[in-house]
Amino acid sequence: MNDDVLSELYKIILERKKTVDTKEKDGEKSYTKYLFQEGINKILKKVGEECAETIIAAKDASSGAGAEDYNGLLIGEVADLFYHVLVMLAELDIKWSDIEDELAERAKKMGNLKEMKTVDKNT
């Protein structure tokens, strides 16, 4: 397994973004280029769709019945979600390394459970 698979995927996405205006070779089509051509609204729509599909797949996987099949589906949906989030970050010129740095900083924090507020649901 490649520990840097998300970094490598992000690099490929950036390459597709750089060549979004070039004609496809030999009729080859690129879904990533298509997303960039359609713009941020299409990309965000796909992120939202994949997020919803991930939630549904997780709910199905947690039901216990046919968990092996549902776990496979969940893995696929999470991969789709991660991919579309990376495309969104590239579209917004946010570096994947900035996300990694933020996660590394958060990992340094130990015992940072915040107090949960009690909410009166009747008001």
PDB file of C-alpha atoms in Angstrom:
ATOM      1  CA  MET A   1       0.000   0.000   0.000  1.00  0.00           C
ATOM      2  CA  ASN A   2       1.203   3.479  -0.842  1.00  0.00           C
ATOM      3  CA  ASP A   3       1.094   5.682   2.257  1.00  0.00           C
ATOM      4  CA  ASP A   4       1.020   8.756   0.043  1.00  0.00           C
ATOM      5  CA  VAL A   5      -1.816   7.621  -2.221  1.00  0.00           C
ATOM      6  CA  LEU A   6      -3.856  10.787  -1.575  1.00  0.00           C
ATOM      7  CA  SER A   7      -0.821  12.982  -2.283  1.00  0.00           C
ATOM      8  CA  GLU A   8      -0.164  11.099  -5.511  1.00  0.00           C
ATOM      9  CA  LEU A   9      -3.806  11.324  -6.552  1.00  0.00           C
ATOM     10  CA  TYR A  10      -3.797  15.049  -5.810  1.00  0.00           C
ATOM     11  CA  LYS A  11      -0.743  15.499  -8.068  1.00  0.00           C
ATOM     12  CA  ILE A  12      -2.556  13.728 -10.895  1.00  0.00           C
ATOM     13  CA  ILE A  13      -5.617  15.922 -10.350  1.00  0.00           C
ATOM     14  CA  LEU A  14      -3.419  19.047 -10.522  1.00  0.00           C
ATOM     15  CA  GLU A  15      -1.908  17.812 -13.795  1.00  0.00           C
ATOM     16  CA  ARG A  16      -5.406  17.357 -15.222  1.00  0.00           C
ATOM     17  CA  LYS A  17      -6.297  20.868 -14.074  1.00  0.00           C
ATOM     18  CA  LYS A  18      -3.258  22.330 -15.876  1.00  0.00           C
ATOM     19  CA  THR A  19      -4.289  20.686 -19.132  1.00  0.00           C
ATOM     20  CA  VAL A  20      -8.031  21.261 -18.869  1.00  0.00           C
ATOM     21  CA  ASP A  21      -8.081  23.426 -21.988  1.00  0.00           C
ATOM     22  CA  THR A  22      -6.070  21.041 -24.158  1.00  0.00           C
ATOM     23  CA  LYS A  23      -7.743  18.636 -26.549  1.00  0.00           C
ATOM     24  CA  GLU A  24      -7.883  15.004 -25.499  1.00  0.00           C
ATOM     25  CA  LYS A  25      -5.388  12.679 -27.232  1.00  0.00           C
ATOM     26  CA  ASP A  26      -6.932  10.017 -29.445  1.00  0.00           C
ATOM     27  CA  GLY A  27     -10.390  10.737 -28.113  1.00  0.00           C
ATOM     28  CA  GLU A  28      -9.347   9.894 -24.530  1.00  0.00           C
ATOM     29  CA  LYS A  29     -11.709  11.457 -22.055  1.00  0.00           C
ATOM     30  CA  SER A  30     -10.915  12.621 -18.540  1.00  0.00           C
ATOM     31  CA  TYR A  31     -13.620  12.824 -15.899  1.00  0.00           C
ATOM     32  CA  THR A  32     -11.350  15.073 -13.825  1.00  0.00           C
ATOM     33  CA  LYS A  33     -10.964  17.529 -16.708  1.00  0.00           C
ATOM     34  CA  TYR A  34     -14.717  17.412 -17.221  1.00  0.00           C
ATOM     35  CA  LEU A  35     -15.270  18.445 -13.592  1.00  0.00           C
ATOM     36  CA  PHE A  36     -12.842  21.362 -13.927  1.00  0.00           C
ATOM     37  CA  GLN A  37     -14.510  22.446 -17.171  1.00  0.00           C
ATOM     38  CA  GLU A  38     -17.922  22.421 -15.493  1.00  0.00           C
ATOM     39  CA  GLY A  39     -16.629  24.491 -12.571  1.00  0.00           C
ATOM     40  CA  ILE A  40     -17.049  24.788  -8.837  1.00  0.00           C
ATOM     41  CA  ASN A  41     -20.826  24.318  -8.748  1.00  0.00           C
ATOM     42  CA  LYS A  42     -20.586  20.911 -10.455  1.00  0.00           C
ATOM     43  CA  ILE A  43     -17.669  19.901  -8.243  1.00  0.00           C
ATOM     44  CA  LEU A  44     -19.538  20.895  -5.078  1.00  0.00           C
ATOM     45  CA  LYS A  45     -22.635  19.058  -6.270  1.00  0.00           C
ATOM     46  CA  LYS A  46     -20.547  15.900  -6.677  1.00  0.00           C
ATOM     47  CA  VAL A  47     -18.987  16.336  -3.214  1.00  0.00           C
ATOM     48  CA  GLY A  48     -22.482  16.627  -1.752  1.00  0.00           C
ATOM     49  CA  GLU A  49     -23.749  13.581  -3.654  1.00  0.00           C
ATOM     50  CA  GLU A  50     -20.780  11.472  -2.609  1.00  0.00           C
ATOM     51  CA  CYS A  51     -21.155  12.597   0.995  1.00  0.00           C
ATOM     52  CA  ALA A  52     -24.811  11.527   1.026  1.00  0.00           C
ATOM     53  CA  GLU A  53     -23.957   8.207  -0.639  1.00  0.00           C
ATOM     54  CA  THR A  54     -21.228   7.614   1.946  1.00  0.00           C
ATOM     55  CA  ILE A  55     -23.680   8.232   4.784  1.00  0.00           C
ATOM     56  CA  ILE A  56     -26.225   5.819   3.299  1.00  0.00           C
ATOM     57  CA  ALA A  57     -23.559   3.160   2.702  1.00  0.00           C
ATOM     58  CA  ALA A  58     -22.302   3.545   6.295  1.00  0.00           C
ATOM     59  CA  LYS A  59     -25.831   3.179   7.613  1.00  0.00           C
ATOM     60  CA  ASP A  60     -26.326   0.045   5.501  1.00  0.00           C
ATOM     61  CA  ALA A  61     -22.958  -1.360   6.640  1.00  0.00           C
ATOM     62  CA  SER A  62     -23.894  -0.797  10.270  1.00  0.00           C
ATOM     63  CA  SER A  63     -27.112  -2.808   9.906  1.00  0.00           C
ATOM     64  CA  GLY A  64     -25.214  -6.092  10.145  1.00  0.00           C
ATOM     65  CA  ALA A  65     -27.108  -7.876   7.372  1.00  0.00           C
ATOM     66  CA  GLY A  66     -24.775  -8.632   4.485  1.00  0.00           C
ATOM     67  CA  ALA A  67     -22.115  -6.494   6.137  1.00  0.00           C
ATOM     68  CA  GLU A  68     -19.364  -7.760   3.845  1.00  0.00           C
ATOM     69  CA  ASP A  69     -21.206  -6.502   0.756  1.00  0.00           C
ATOM     70  CA  TYR A  70     -22.106  -3.234   2.429  1.00  0.00           C
ATOM     71  CA  ASN A  71     -18.553  -2.704   3.694  1.00  0.00           C
ATOM     72  CA  GLY A  72     -17.280  -3.015   0.128  1.00  0.00           C
ATOM     73  CA  LEU A  73     -19.857  -0.486  -0.999  1.00  0.00           C
ATOM     74  CA  LEU A  74     -18.876   1.867   1.820  1.00  0.00           C
ATOM     75  CA  ILE A  75     -15.196   1.642   0.898  1.00  0.00           C
ATOM     76  CA  GLY A  76     -16.040   2.583  -2.685  1.00  0.00           C
ATOM     77  CA  GLU A  77     -18.188   5.511  -1.603  1.00  0.00           C
ATOM     78  CA  VAL A  78     -15.505   6.851   0.750  1.00  0.00           C
ATOM     79  CA  ALA A  79     -12.961   6.610  -2.076  1.00  0.00           C
ATOM     80  CA  ASP A  80     -15.342   8.539  -4.362  1.00  0.00           C
ATOM     81  CA  LEU A  81     -15.827  11.172  -1.659  1.00  0.00           C
ATOM     82  CA  PHE A  82     -12.085  11.583  -1.075  1.00  0.00           C
ATOM     83  CA  TYR A  83     -11.471  11.925  -4.820  1.00  0.00           C
ATOM     84  CA  HIS A  84     -14.126  14.617  -5.242  1.00  0.00           C
ATOM     85  CA  VAL A  85     -12.866  16.503  -2.170  1.00  0.00           C
ATOM     86  CA  LEU A  86      -9.382  16.514  -3.712  1.00  0.00           C
ATOM     87  CA  VAL A  87     -10.819  17.917  -6.956  1.00  0.00           C
ATOM     88  CA  MET A  88     -12.613  20.594  -4.918  1.00  0.00           C
ATOM     89  CA  LEU A  89      -9.381  21.530  -3.134  1.00  0.00           C
ATOM     90  CA  ALA A  90      -7.511  21.731  -6.446  1.00  0.00           C
ATOM     91  CA  GLU A  91     -10.243  23.921  -7.952  1.00  0.00           C
ATOM     92  CA  LEU A  92      -9.938  26.288  -4.969  1.00  0.00           C
ATOM     93  CA  ASP A  93      -6.109  26.250  -5.127  1.00  0.00           C
ATOM     94  CA  ILE A  94      -5.822  24.702  -1.668  1.00  0.00           C
ATOM     95  CA  LYS A  95      -2.756  22.500  -1.347  1.00  0.00           C
ATOM     96  CA  TRP A  96      -3.192  18.934  -0.121  1.00  0.00           C
ATOM     97  CA  SER A  97      -0.068  19.499   1.997  1.00  0.00           C
ATOM     98  CA  ASP A  98      -1.968  22.234   3.885  1.00  0.00           C
ATOM     99  CA  ILE A  99      -4.620  19.666   4.831  1.00  0.00           C
ATOM    100  CA  GLU A 100      -1.923  17.198   5.893  1.00  0.00           C
ATOM    101  CA  ASP A 101      -0.248  19.909   8.003  1.00  0.00           C
ATOM    102  CA  GLU A 102      -3.557  20.761   9.676  1.00  0.00           C
ATOM    103  CA  LEU A 103      -4.207  17.103  10.476  1.00  0.00           C
ATOM    104  CA  ALA A 104      -0.677  16.736  11.859  1.00  0.00           C
ATOM    105  CA  GLU A 105      -1.227  19.719  14.159  1.00  0.00           C
ATOM    106  CA  ARG A 106      -4.510  18.288  15.366  1.00  0.00           C
ATOM    107  CA  ALA A 107      -2.871  14.924  16.020  1.00  0.00           C
ATOM    108  CA  LYS A 108      -0.497  16.619  18.467  1.00  0.00           C
ATOM    109  CA  LYS A 109      -3.394  17.607  20.692  1.00  0.00           C
ATOM    110  CA  MET A 110      -4.088  15.051  23.378  1.00  0.00           C
ATOM    111  CA  GLY A 111      -6.980  15.117  25.790  1.00  0.00           C
ATOM    112  CA  ASN A 112      -8.762  17.829  23.882  1.00  0.00           C
ATOM    113  CA  LEU A 113     -12.333  16.583  24.355  1.00  0.00           C
ATOM    114  CA  LYS A 114     -14.511  19.628  24.635  1.00  0.00           C
ATOM    115  CA  GLU A 115     -17.389  19.946  27.048  1.00  0.00           C
ATOM    116  CA  MET A 116     -20.647  19.306  25.284  1.00  0.00           C
ATOM    117  CA  LYS A 117     -23.346  21.885  25.758  1.00  0.00           C
ATOM    118  CA  THR A 118     -26.718  20.757  26.972  1.00  0.00           C
ATOM    119  CA  VAL A 119     -29.407  22.005  24.657  1.00  0.00           C
ATOM    120  CA  ASP A 120     -33.027  22.392  25.673  1.00  0.00           C
ATOM    121  CA  LYS A 121     -34.802  20.896  22.668  1.00  0.00           C
ATOM    122  CA  ASN A 122     -38.096  22.392  23.766  1.00  0.00           C
ATOM    123  CA  THR A 123     -37.039  25.990  23.189  1.00  0.00           C
TER     124      THR A 123
END
